[in-house]
mmCIF file of C-alpha atoms in Angstrom:
data_model
loop_
_atom_site.group_PDB
_atom_site.id
_atom_site.type_symbol
_atom_site.label_atom_id
_atom_site.label_comp_id
_atom_site.label_asym_id
_atom_site.label_seq_id
_atom_site.Cartn_x
_atom_site.Cartn_y
_atom_site.Cartn_z
ATOM 1 C CA MET A 1 26.096 31.471 6.187
ATOM 2 C CA LYS A 2 25.186 29.977 2.828
ATOM 3 C CA LYS A 3 21.639 28.710 2.620
ATOM 4 C CA THR A 4 21.157 25.018 1.903
ATOM 5 C CA GLY A 5 19.784 24.533 -1.600
ATOM 6 C CA ILE A 6 16.757 22.251 -1.980
ATOM 7 C CA GLY A 7 15.516 20.656 -5.194
ATOM 8 C CA PHE A 8 12.010 19.157 -5.355
ATOM 9 C CA VAL A 9 11.468 15.966 -7.327
ATOM 10 C CA GLY A 10 7.678 15.656 -7.426
ATOM 11 C CA VAL A 11 5.163 18.435 -6.852
ATOM 12 C CA GLY A 12 2.094 16.413 -5.844
ATOM 13 C CA ASN A 13 -0.469 16.632 -3.070
ATOM 14 C CA ILE A 14 2.004 16.943 -0.172
ATOM 15 C CA SER A 15 4.264 19.512 -1.856
ATOM 16 C CA GLY A 16 2.116 22.506 -0.948
ATOM 17 C CA ILE A 17 2.980 22.486 2.755
ATOM 18 C CA TYR A 18 6.669 21.937 1.995
ATOM 19 C CA LEU A 19 6.705 24.875 -0.414
ATOM 20 C CA LYS A 20 4.953 27.086 2.129
ATOM 21 C CA ASN A 21 7.075 26.128 5.129
ATOM 22 C CA LEU A 22 10.410 26.175 3.323
ATOM 23 C CA THR A 23 9.729 29.743 2.195
ATOM 24 C CA GLU A 24 8.109 31.043 5.404
ATOM 25 C CA LYS A 25 9.396 29.034 8.400
ATOM 26 C CA PHE A 26 12.749 27.496 7.577
ATOM 27 C CA THR A 27 14.553 30.424 6.041
ATOM 28 C CA ASP A 28 18.004 28.814 6.251
ATOM 29 C CA LEU A 29 16.837 26.723 3.309
ATOM 30 C CA GLU A 30 16.413 27.928 -0.272
ATOM 31 C CA ILE A 31 14.237 26.200 -2.841
ATOM 32 C CA ILE A 32 16.400 26.155 -5.959
ATOM 33 C CA GLY A 33 13.940 24.470 -8.297
ATOM 34 C CA VAL A 34 11.351 21.791 -8.958
ATOM 35 C CA CYS A 35 10.501 19.096 -11.472
ATOM 36 C CA ASP A 36 7.573 16.742 -12.005
ATOM 37 C CA LEU A 37 6.510 14.291 -14.684
ATOM 38 C CA VAL A 38 3.336 16.373 -14.931
ATOM 39 C CA LYS A 39 4.816 19.638 -16.171
ATOM 40 C CA GLU A 40 1.729 21.655 -15.260
ATOM 41 C CA LYS A 41 2.158 20.831 -11.550
ATOM 42 C CA ALA A 42 5.756 21.984 -11.567
ATOM 43 C CA GLN A 43 4.858 25.138 -13.485
ATOM 44 C CA ARG A 44 2.175 26.052 -10.925
ATOM 45 C CA ALA A 45 4.760 25.808 -8.135
ATOM 46 C CA VAL A 46 7.192 27.978 -10.093
ATOM 47 C CA ASP A 47 4.480 30.558 -10.764
ATOM 48 C CA ALA A 48 3.503 30.666 -7.095
ATOM 49 C CA TYR A 49 6.937 30.694 -5.458
ATOM 50 C CA GLY A 50 9.470 31.632 -8.112
ATOM 51 C CA MET A 51 12.301 29.150 -8.650
ATOM 52 C CA LYS A 52 13.874 27.135 -11.434
ATOM 53 C CA LEU A 53 11.805 24.725 -13.504
ATOM 54 C CA TYR A 54 13.821 21.659 -14.481
ATOM 55 C CA GLY A 55 12.947 19.524 -17.480
ATOM 56 C CA ASP A 56 13.565 16.338 -15.499
ATOM 57 C CA MET A 57 15.255 15.068 -12.342
ATOM 58 C CA ARG A 58 18.594 14.500 -14.104
ATOM 59 C CA GLU A 59 18.764 18.196 -14.898
ATOM 60 C CA LEU A 60 17.978 18.958 -11.244
ATOM 61 C CA PHE A 61 20.697 16.571 -10.021
ATOM 62 C CA ALA A 62 23.238 18.290 -12.273
ATOM 63 C CA ASP A 63 22.638 21.708 -10.697
ATOM 64 C CA PRO A 64 25.498 22.517 -8.269
ATOM 65 C CA GLN A 65 23.187 24.849 -6.327
ATOM 66 C CA VAL A 66 21.110 21.869 -5.135
ATOM 67 C CA ASP A 67 22.529 20.388 -1.931
ATOM 68 C CA ILE A 68 19.604 18.184 -0.855
ATOM 69 C CA VAL A 69 17.069 16.475 -3.086
ATOM 70 C CA LEU A 70 13.566 16.436 -1.590
ATOM 71 C CA ASN A 71 11.936 13.269 -2.928
ATOM 72 C CA LEU A 72 8.157 13.810 -3.002
ATOM 73 C CA THR A 73 7.337 11.119 -5.556
ATOM 74 C CA ARG A 74 4.953 8.234 -4.900
ATOM 75 C CA PRO A 75 6.147 5.420 -2.601
ATOM 76 C CA ALA A 76 6.825 2.979 -5.444
ATOM 77 C CA GLU A 77 9.175 5.565 -6.990
ATOM 78 C CA HIS A 78 11.096 6.553 -3.845
ATOM 79 C CA TYR A 79 13.890 4.023 -4.314
ATOM 80 C CA GLU A 80 14.717 4.831 -7.944
ATOM 81 C CA VAL A 81 14.667 8.591 -7.423
ATOM 82 C CA SER A 82 16.680 8.506 -4.194
ATOM 83 C CA ARG A 83 19.237 6.115 -5.673
ATOM 84 C CA ALA A 84 19.701 8.312 -8.737
ATOM 85 C CA ALA A 85 20.129 11.398 -6.541
ATOM 86 C CA LEU A 86 22.731 9.670 -4.355
ATOM 87 C CA GLU A 87 24.624 8.437 -7.402
ATOM 88 C CA ALA A 88 24.684 12.043 -8.605
ATOM 89 C CA GLY A 89 26.298 13.092 -5.305
ATOM 90 C CA LYS A 90 23.268 14.698 -3.663
ATOM 91 C CA HIS A 91 22.032 14.305 -0.102
ATOM 92 C CA VAL A 92 18.447 13.009 0.023
ATOM 93 C CA TYR A 93 15.403 13.686 2.163
ATOM 94 C CA SER A 94 12.468 11.481 1.132
ATOM 95 C CA GLU A 95 8.798 11.437 1.980
ATOM 96 C CA LYS A 96 7.738 8.249 3.758
ATOM 97 C CA PRO A 97 8.381 5.422 3.398
ATOM 98 C CA LEU A 98 12.108 5.340 2.656
ATOM 99 C CA ALA A 99 11.424 2.685 -0.022
ATOM 100 C CA ALA A 100 8.789 0.079 -0.836
ATOM 101 C CA THR A 101 10.898 -2.797 0.524
ATOM 102 C CA PHE A 102 13.423 -3.175 3.313
ATOM 103 C CA GLU A 103 16.017 -4.479 0.853
ATOM 104 C CA GLN A 104 15.710 -1.327 -1.240
ATOM 105 C CA GLY A 105 15.948 0.881 1.843
ATOM 106 C CA LYS A 106 19.035 -0.952 3.067
ATOM 107 C CA GLU A 107 20.673 -0.521 -0.340
ATOM 108 C CA LEU A 108 20.023 3.239 -0.220
ATOM 109 C CA VAL A 109 21.563 3.578 3.240
ATOM 110 C CA GLU A 110 24.638 1.593 2.197
ATOM 111 C CA LEU A 111 25.014 3.678 -0.976
ATOM 112 C CA ALA A 112 24.761 6.931 0.996
ATOM 113 C CA GLN A 113 27.352 5.738 3.516
ATOM 114 C CA ALA A 114 29.715 4.647 0.747
ATOM 115 C CA LYS A 115 29.488 8.100 -0.836
ATOM 116 C CA GLY A 116 29.633 10.074 2.416
ATOM 117 C CA LEU A 117 26.122 11.467 1.899
ATOM 118 C CA LEU A 118 23.140 11.915 4.184
ATOM 119 C CA ILE A 119 19.809 10.219 3.553
ATOM 120 C CA GLY A 120 16.696 10.364 5.696
ATOM 121 C CA GLY A 121 13.167 11.563 5.588
ATOM 122 C CA ALA A 122 9.614 11.709 6.767
ATOM 123 C CA PRO A 123 7.835 11.546 9.004
ATOM 124 C CA ASP A 124 9.176 14.498 10.940
ATOM 125 C CA THR A 125 6.059 14.922 13.071
ATOM 126 C CA PHE A 126 7.990 13.326 15.953
ATOM 127 C CA LEU A 127 9.900 16.628 16.134
ATOM 128 C CA GLY A 128 6.664 18.401 17.044
ATOM 129 C CA ALA A 129 5.600 19.577 20.484
ATOM 130 C CA GLY A 130 3.437 16.480 20.994
ATOM 131 C CA VAL A 131 5.912 13.593 20.697
ATOM 132 C CA GLN A 132 8.892 15.650 21.879
ATOM 133 C CA GLY A 133 6.890 16.613 24.956
ATOM 134 C CA CYS A 134 5.915 12.987 25.636
ATOM 135 C CA ARG A 135 9.496 11.861 25.211
ATOM 136 C CA LYS A 136 10.693 14.506 27.695
ATOM 137 C CA LEU A 137 8.049 13.452 30.235
ATOM 138 C CA LEU A 138 9.035 9.801 29.860
ATOM 139 C CA SER A 139 12.671 10.740 30.440
ATOM 140 C CA GLU A 140 11.533 12.358 33.695
ATOM 141 C CA ASP A 141 9.874 9.084 34.785
ATOM 142 C CA VAL A 142 6.402 10.649 34.941
ATOM 143 C CA ILE A 143 4.628 7.320 34.281
ATOM 144 C CA GLY A 144 7.495 5.023 35.198
ATOM 145 C CA ARG A 145 9.021 2.505 32.835
ATOM 146 C CA PRO A 146 6.939 1.766 29.697
ATOM 147 C CA ILE A 147 5.749 -1.836 29.696
ATOM 148 C CA GLY A 148 3.372 -1.688 26.749
ATOM 149 C CA ALA A 149 1.503 0.446 24.243
ATOM 150 C CA ALA A 150 -1.450 0.436 21.867
ATOM 151 C CA ALA A 151 -1.627 2.347 18.591
ATOM 152 C CA HIS A 152 -4.565 2.704 16.192
ATOM 153 C CA MET A 153 -4.851 4.251 12.732
ATOM 154 C CA ILE A 154 -8.461 3.585 11.782
ATOM 155 C CA CYS A 155 -10.015 5.023 8.639
ATOM 156 C CA HIS A 156 -12.036 3.852 5.632
ATOM 157 C CA GLY A 157 -9.515 4.719 2.965
ATOM 158 C CA HIS A 158 -8.547 7.747 0.895
ATOM 159 C CA GLU A 159 -10.755 7.361 -2.176
ATOM 160 C CA THR A 160 -13.345 9.815 -0.838
ATOM 161 C CA TRP A 161 -10.962 12.796 -0.698
ATOM 162 C CA HIS A 162 -7.647 12.190 -2.486
ATOM 163 C CA PRO A 163 -7.587 13.410 -6.125
ATOM 164 C CA ASP A 164 -5.703 10.309 -7.355
ATOM 165 C CA PRO A 165 -5.783 7.583 -4.645
ATOM 166 C CA GLU A 166 -5.050 4.450 -6.692
ATOM 167 C CA PHE A 167 -1.436 4.091 -5.498
ATOM 168 C CA TYR A 168 -2.655 3.598 -1.917
ATOM 169 C CA TYR A 169 -4.150 0.256 -2.988
ATOM 170 C CA ARG A 170 -1.478 -1.057 -5.343
ATOM 171 C CA ALA A 171 1.827 -2.818 -4.841
ATOM 172 C CA PRO A 172 4.575 -1.912 -4.398
ATOM 173 C CA GLY A 173 4.282 0.698 -1.666
ATOM 174 C CA GLY A 174 0.527 0.660 -1.039
ATOM 175 C CA GLY A 175 -1.580 -0.232 1.985
ATOM 176 C CA PRO A 176 -2.243 1.462 5.327
ATOM 177 C CA MET A 177 0.907 0.165 7.032
ATOM 178 C CA LEU A 178 3.335 1.767 4.567
ATOM 179 C CA ASP A 179 1.132 4.843 4.206
ATOM 180 C CA MET A 180 0.288 5.704 7.817
ATOM 181 C CA GLY A 181 2.352 3.205 9.793
ATOM 182 C CA PRO A 182 5.530 5.358 9.565
ATOM 183 C CA TYR A 183 3.942 8.010 11.805
ATOM 184 C CA TYR A 184 2.977 5.483 14.456
ATOM 185 C CA VAL A 185 6.078 3.286 14.461
ATOM 186 C CA THR A 186 8.362 6.332 14.437
ATOM 187 C CA ALA A 187 6.544 7.787 17.448
ATOM 188 C CA LEU A 188 6.599 4.454 19.310
ATOM 189 C CA CYS A 189 10.326 4.025 18.690
ATOM 190 C CA GLN A 190 11.025 7.581 19.803
ATOM 191 C CA LEU A 191 9.135 6.919 23.050
ATOM 192 C CA ILE A 192 10.042 3.289 23.788
ATOM 193 C CA GLY A 193 13.151 2.522 21.735
ATOM 194 C CA PRO A 194 14.095 0.044 19.006
ATOM 195 C CA VAL A 195 11.868 -2.868 17.984
ATOM 196 C CA LYS A 196 13.305 -6.351 18.503
ATOM 197 C CA SER A 197 10.719 -8.421 16.606
ATOM 198 C CA VAL A 198 7.213 -8.316 15.140
ATOM 199 C CA MET A 199 4.267 -10.595 14.498
ATOM 200 C CA GLY A 200 1.543 -9.614 12.075
ATOM 201 C CA MET A 201 -1.772 -10.625 10.588
ATOM 202 C CA THR A 202 -3.225 -8.946 7.500
ATOM 203 C CA ARG A 203 -6.225 -9.165 5.190
ATOM 204 C CA THR A 204 -7.762 -7.505 2.152
ATOM 205 C CA THR A 205 -11.467 -6.938 2.724
ATOM 206 C CA TRP A 206 -12.573 -5.654 -0.695
ATOM 207 C CA PRO A 207 -10.895 -6.599 -4.011
ATOM 208 C CA THR A 208 -11.905 -3.273 -5.588
ATOM 209 C CA ARG A 209 -12.562 0.298 -4.487
ATOM 210 C CA THR A 210 -14.594 2.997 -6.219
ATOM 211 C CA ILE A 211 -13.245 6.552 -6.209
ATOM 212 C CA THR A 212 -15.832 9.123 -5.125
ATOM 213 C CA SER A 213 -13.523 12.172 -5.123
ATOM 214 C CA GLN A 214 -12.873 14.451 -8.062
ATOM 215 C CA PRO A 215 -11.632 14.346 -10.760
ATOM 216 C CA LEU A 216 -11.787 10.514 -10.957
ATOM 217 C CA ASN A 217 -15.242 10.000 -9.442
ATOM 218 C CA GLY A 218 -16.597 6.584 -10.435
ATOM 219 C CA THR A 219 -13.231 5.021 -11.326
ATOM 220 C CA VAL A 220 -12.841 1.467 -9.997
ATOM 221 C CA ILE A 221 -9.481 0.578 -8.398
ATOM 222 C CA GLU A 222 -8.104 -2.962 -8.243
ATOM 223 C CA VAL A 223 -6.755 -3.690 -4.739
ATOM 224 C CA ASP A 224 -3.664 -5.898 -4.520
ATOM 225 C CA VAL A 225 -2.299 -5.035 -1.048
ATOM 226 C CA PRO A 226 -3.507 -5.836 2.488
ATOM 227 C CA THR A 227 -5.877 -3.127 3.680
ATOM 228 C CA HIS A 228 -6.305 -4.239 7.304
ATOM 229 C CA GLN A 229 -3.082 -4.942 9.200
ATOM 230 C CA THR A 230 -2.594 -5.820 12.864
ATOM 231 C CA ALA A 231 0.734 -6.369 14.589
ATOM 232 C CA LEU A 232 2.492 -7.081 17.857
ATOM 233 C CA LEU A 233 5.764 -5.218 18.346
ATOM 234 C CA ARG A 234 8.300 -6.549 20.845
ATOM 235 C CA PHE A 235 10.743 -3.813 21.839
ATOM 236 C CA CYS A 236 14.327 -4.349 22.937
ATOM 237 C CA SER A 237 13.343 -2.868 26.317
ATOM 238 C CA GLY A 238 10.861 -5.717 26.849
ATOM 239 C CA ALA A 239 7.784 -3.560 26.228
ATOM 240 C CA ILE A 240 5.097 -4.974 23.901
ATOM 241 C CA ALA A 241 2.785 -2.885 21.725
ATOM 242 C CA THR A 242 -0.233 -3.586 19.555
ATOM 243 C CA LEU A 243 -0.596 -1.707 16.269
ATOM 244 C CA ILE A 244 -3.603 -1.551 13.953
ATOM 245 C CA THR A 245 -3.626 0.257 10.615
ATOM 246 C CA THR A 246 -6.674 -0.092 8.393
ATOM 247 C CA PHE A 247 -8.396 1.314 5.333
ATOM 248 C CA ASP A 248 -11.382 -0.984 6.007
ATOM 249 C CA ALA A 249 -12.946 0.228 9.271
ATOM 250 C CA PHE A 250 -14.818 3.383 10.149
ATOM 251 C CA SER A 251 -13.061 5.584 12.690
ATOM 252 C CA MET A 252 -14.455 5.434 16.204
ATOM 253 C CA PRO A 253 -14.740 8.475 18.505
ATOM 254 C CA GLY A 254 -12.853 8.004 21.737
ATOM 255 C CA VAL A 255 -10.213 5.622 20.380
ATOM 256 C CA ASN A 256 -6.805 7.079 21.199
ATOM 257 C CA ASN A 257 -4.148 7.094 18.509
ATOM 258 C CA ILE A 258 -1.394 5.986 20.904
ATOM 259 C CA GLU A 259 -1.426 5.017 24.578
ATOM 260 C CA ILE A 260 1.715 4.208 26.569
ATOM 261 C CA TYR A 261 1.328 1.984 29.646
ATOM 262 C CA GLY A 262 3.933 2.532 32.372
ATOM 263 C CA THR A 263 4.770 0.953 35.697
ATOM 264 C CA SER A 264 3.263 3.902 37.588
ATOM 265 C CA GLY A 265 0.943 5.565 35.086
ATOM 266 C CA ASN A 266 -0.393 5.780 31.548
ATOM 267 C CA MET A 267 0.002 8.388 28.836
ATOM 268 C CA ILE A 268 -2.125 9.359 25.828
ATOM 269 C CA VAL A 269 0.138 10.554 23.023
ATOM 270 C CA PRO A 270 -1.224 13.124 20.541
ATOM 271 C CA ASP A 271 -1.989 11.990 16.988
ATOM 272 C CA PRO A 272 1.480 11.270 15.486
ATOM 273 C CA ASN A 273 0.233 12.487 12.106
ATOM 274 C CA ASN A 274 0.231 15.986 13.618
ATOM 275 C CA PHE A 275 2.906 18.064 15.312
ATOM 276 C CA GLY A 276 1.016 19.290 18.353
ATOM 277 C CA GLY A 277 -1.940 18.051 20.373
ATOM 278 C CA GLU A 278 -2.915 17.451 23.968
ATOM 279 C CA ILE A 279 -0.962 15.047 26.161
ATOM 280 C CA LYS A 280 -2.971 13.245 28.831
ATOM 281 C CA ILE A 281 -1.617 11.352 31.815
ATOM 282 C CA LYS A 282 -3.112 9.126 34.477
ATOM 283 C CA VAL A 283 -0.783 8.339 37.388
ATOM 284 C CA LYS A 284 -0.974 6.259 40.520
ATOM 285 C CA GLU A 285 -1.545 8.292 43.672
ATOM 286 C CA LYS A 286 1.392 7.777 45.984
ATOM 287 C CA ASN A 287 0.802 6.757 49.617
ATOM 288 C CA SER A 288 -2.894 6.116 49.043
ATOM 289 C CA PRO A 289 -4.404 2.858 50.312
ATOM 290 C CA ASP A 290 -6.574 2.596 47.198
ATOM 291 C CA ALA A 291 -3.955 3.914 44.797
ATOM 292 C CA ALA A 292 -4.377 1.054 42.361
ATOM 293 C CA GLN A 293 -8.127 1.578 42.207
ATOM 294 C CA ASN A 294 -7.772 5.333 41.757
ATOM 295 C CA PHE A 295 -5.237 4.759 39.012
ATOM 296 C CA GLY A 296 -7.536 2.440 37.132
ATOM 297 C CA GLY A 297 -10.710 4.486 37.452
ATOM 298 C CA GLY A 298 -9.470 8.049 37.697
ATOM 299 C CA ALA A 299 -9.850 10.696 35.033
ATOM 300 C CA TRP A 300 -7.211 11.484 32.450
ATOM 301 C CA ILE A 301 -5.374 14.687 33.349
ATOM 302 C CA PRO A 302 -4.457 17.024 30.491
ATOM 303 C CA PHE A 303 -0.752 17.751 30.670
ATOM 304 C CA ASP A 304 0.615 20.816 28.930
ATOM 305 C CA THR A 305 3.575 20.014 26.725
ATOM 306 C CA PRO A 306 6.722 21.787 27.890
ATOM 307 C CA TYR A 307 7.364 22.725 24.246
ATOM 308 C CA ASP A 308 6.294 26.017 22.717
ATOM 309 C CA ILE A 309 7.718 25.302 19.255
ATOM 310 C CA TYR A 310 6.509 23.150 16.361
ATOM 311 C CA SER A 311 2.937 22.648 17.517
ATOM 312 C CA GLU A 312 1.377 23.620 14.184
ATOM 313 C CA ASN A 313 1.961 21.979 10.786
ATOM 314 C CA CYS A 314 5.749 22.195 10.461
ATOM 315 C CA ARG A 315 6.394 19.606 7.742
ATOM 316 C CA GLY A 316 9.895 20.258 6.575
ATOM 317 C CA VAL A 317 11.426 20.588 10.053
ATOM 318 C CA GLY A 318 13.173 17.253 9.506
ATOM 319 C CA LEU A 319 14.654 18.618 6.281
ATOM 320 C CA ALA A 320 15.751 21.782 8.095
ATOM 321 C CA ASP A 321 17.386 19.600 10.749
ATOM 322 C CA MET A 322 19.212 17.631 8.032
ATOM 323 C CA ALA A 323 20.533 20.894 6.603
ATOM 324 C CA ALA A 324 21.742 21.861 10.086
ATOM 325 C CA ALA A 325 23.303 18.406 10.502
ATOM 326 C CA LEU A 326 25.301 18.993 7.312
ATOM 327 C CA GLN A 327 26.673 22.224 8.765
ATOM 328 C CA GLN A 328 27.380 20.696 12.190
ATOM 329 C CA GLY A 329 28.773 17.353 11.042
ATOM 330 C CA ARG A 330 26.284 15.241 12.984
ATOM 331 C CA ALA A 331 23.580 12.681 12.293
ATOM 332 C CA PRO A 332 20.181 14.111 11.298
ATOM 333 C CA ARG A 333 17.315 13.445 13.682
ATOM 334 C CA ALA A 334 15.283 11.901 10.855
ATOM 335 C CA GLY A 335 18.190 9.995 9.354
ATOM 336 C CA ALA A 336 17.786 6.685 7.571
ATOM 337 C CA ALA A 337 20.779 4.988 9.213
ATOM 338 C CA THR A 338 19.373 5.572 12.704
ATOM 339 C CA GLN A 339 15.602 5.739 12.152
ATOM 340 C CA THR A 340 13.772 5.516 8.839
ATOM 341 C CA LEU A 341 15.372 2.237 7.726
ATOM 342 C CA HIS A 342 14.464 0.650 11.079
ATOM 343 C CA VAL A 343 10.891 1.869 10.720
ATOM 344 C CA LEU A 344 10.695 0.524 7.161
ATOM 345 C CA GLU A 345 11.947 -2.869 8.293
ATOM 346 C CA VAL A 346 9.300 -3.022 11.020
ATOM 347 C CA LEU A 347 6.516 -2.073 8.606
ATOM 348 C CA THR A 348 7.483 -4.568 5.915
ATOM 349 C CA ALA A 349 8.164 -7.363 8.424
ATOM 350 C CA ILE A 350 4.519 -7.211 9.526
ATOM 351 C CA GLU A 351 3.235 -8.383 6.149
ATOM 352 C CA ARG A 352 6.060 -10.913 5.919
ATOM 353 C CA SER A 353 5.128 -12.272 9.360
ATOM 354 C CA SER A 354 1.520 -12.668 8.266
ATOM 355 C CA ALA A 355 2.565 -14.531 5.116
ATOM 356 C CA GLU A 356 5.022 -16.832 6.925
ATOM 357 C CA GLY A 357 3.060 -17.269 10.149
ATOM 358 C CA ARG A 358 5.941 -16.534 12.487
ATOM 359 C CA GLU A 359 7.683 -13.875 14.546
ATOM 360 C CA ILE A 360 10.203 -11.877 12.509
ATOM 361 C CA ALA A 361 13.401 -10.506 14.092
ATOM 362 C CA ILE A 362 14.379 -6.909 13.275
ATOM 363 C CA GLU A 363 18.044 -6.413 12.394
ATOM 364 C CA SER A 364 18.459 -2.704 11.624
ATOM 365 C CA PRO A 365 19.513 -0.207 14.314
ATOM 366 C CA PHE A 366 17.488 2.609 15.826
ATOM 367 C CA GLU A 367 18.913 5.475 17.838
ATOM 368 C CA ALA A 368 16.844 8.438 19.008
ATOM 369 C CA GLN A 369 18.838 11.632 18.575
ATOM 370 C CA LYS A 370 19.030 14.503 21.048
ATOM 371 C CA LEU A 371 15.744 16.084 22.109
ATOM 372 C CA LEU A 372 14.955 19.497 20.714
ATOM 373 C CA PRO A 373 15.191 22.429 23.141
ATOM 374 C CA VAL A 374 11.832 23.429 24.571
ATOM 375 C CA THR A 375 11.795 27.029 23.371
ATOM 376 C CA ALA A 376 12.554 28.811 20.145
ATOM 377 C CA GLU A 377 14.857 31.175 22.072
ATOM 378 C CA GLU A 378 17.438 28.399 22.244
ATOM 379 C CA ASN A 379 19.419 27.085 19.276
ATOM 380 C CA VAL A 380 16.716 24.787 17.909
ATOM 381 C CA PHE A 381 18.994 22.425 16.024
#
């Protein structure tokens, strides 16, 4: 079977794990070549992995060996690059978010459908052992019907470690909700279903940030996006979740990334930024006179995920699934038409809700695709 050819547009901070995994884990894919506005970055990738070096993305799009364009540019650039790739007849897999605005994302999906192309993208961490395991347990009614959830992404920003963090604080595409929210909303939708409406409140705590990482230590960044965002998500199922993403607060030990509250138990979901992690469950003891009390005060029970695949850093599995979807004539699990556009609409509606002071209805569809098999011995895709 012919390998699916991948062309990288952008060779920045996240590209390293894609380069590694696409050459070591997902061997049905072949990296054809790379390009970057910073030629030195692209050259380093070529030197390390051996592939074509394109002068620009137009040259990459013109290569018939490239089947899927992997868009690893910055969020503000996702729309223009993905649109150009689609217009050139290429399938597209983009890092999160799909675009900086819902309108741009919707345009990309419509363009892809008009041309008979696939578009989708990150995050693909929901295909890891953690979220897949939680989804399987929920399908088995382990904690009953989900009635609510709480999700927290709490950190004090990226300027202490990222080599060039300014884009996290600038519009379009900046802020914690568009940066980290995709992991959390994707996981919540996978576990609970589509979002019906959102309400949000946002603020910007500091008008400037000072970079303390190298090589830009001491550089002052102007902040023009909300950096603390809180939301209520109303799901079509009736469940209600709270979501906090912030670059303004210090992380707190003991705060769970995601908790799901069910009619007969609760579940702690592993960090959706990772692929694996420990699942914990607390369930009501059946036929016990003080079951409710035991449920409320009992200890969390670690629950081994039934999955033995994709527990380590497997970024690129969503791209591998898209390549398999092309061969099988099905929708990709991380497709824009069924997932990433819905997630983008939820994320952007939160800031819109804050600005307009009202609940915002979500119009785009969401459809969770088939669960992965639990072992690598089965046909994974």
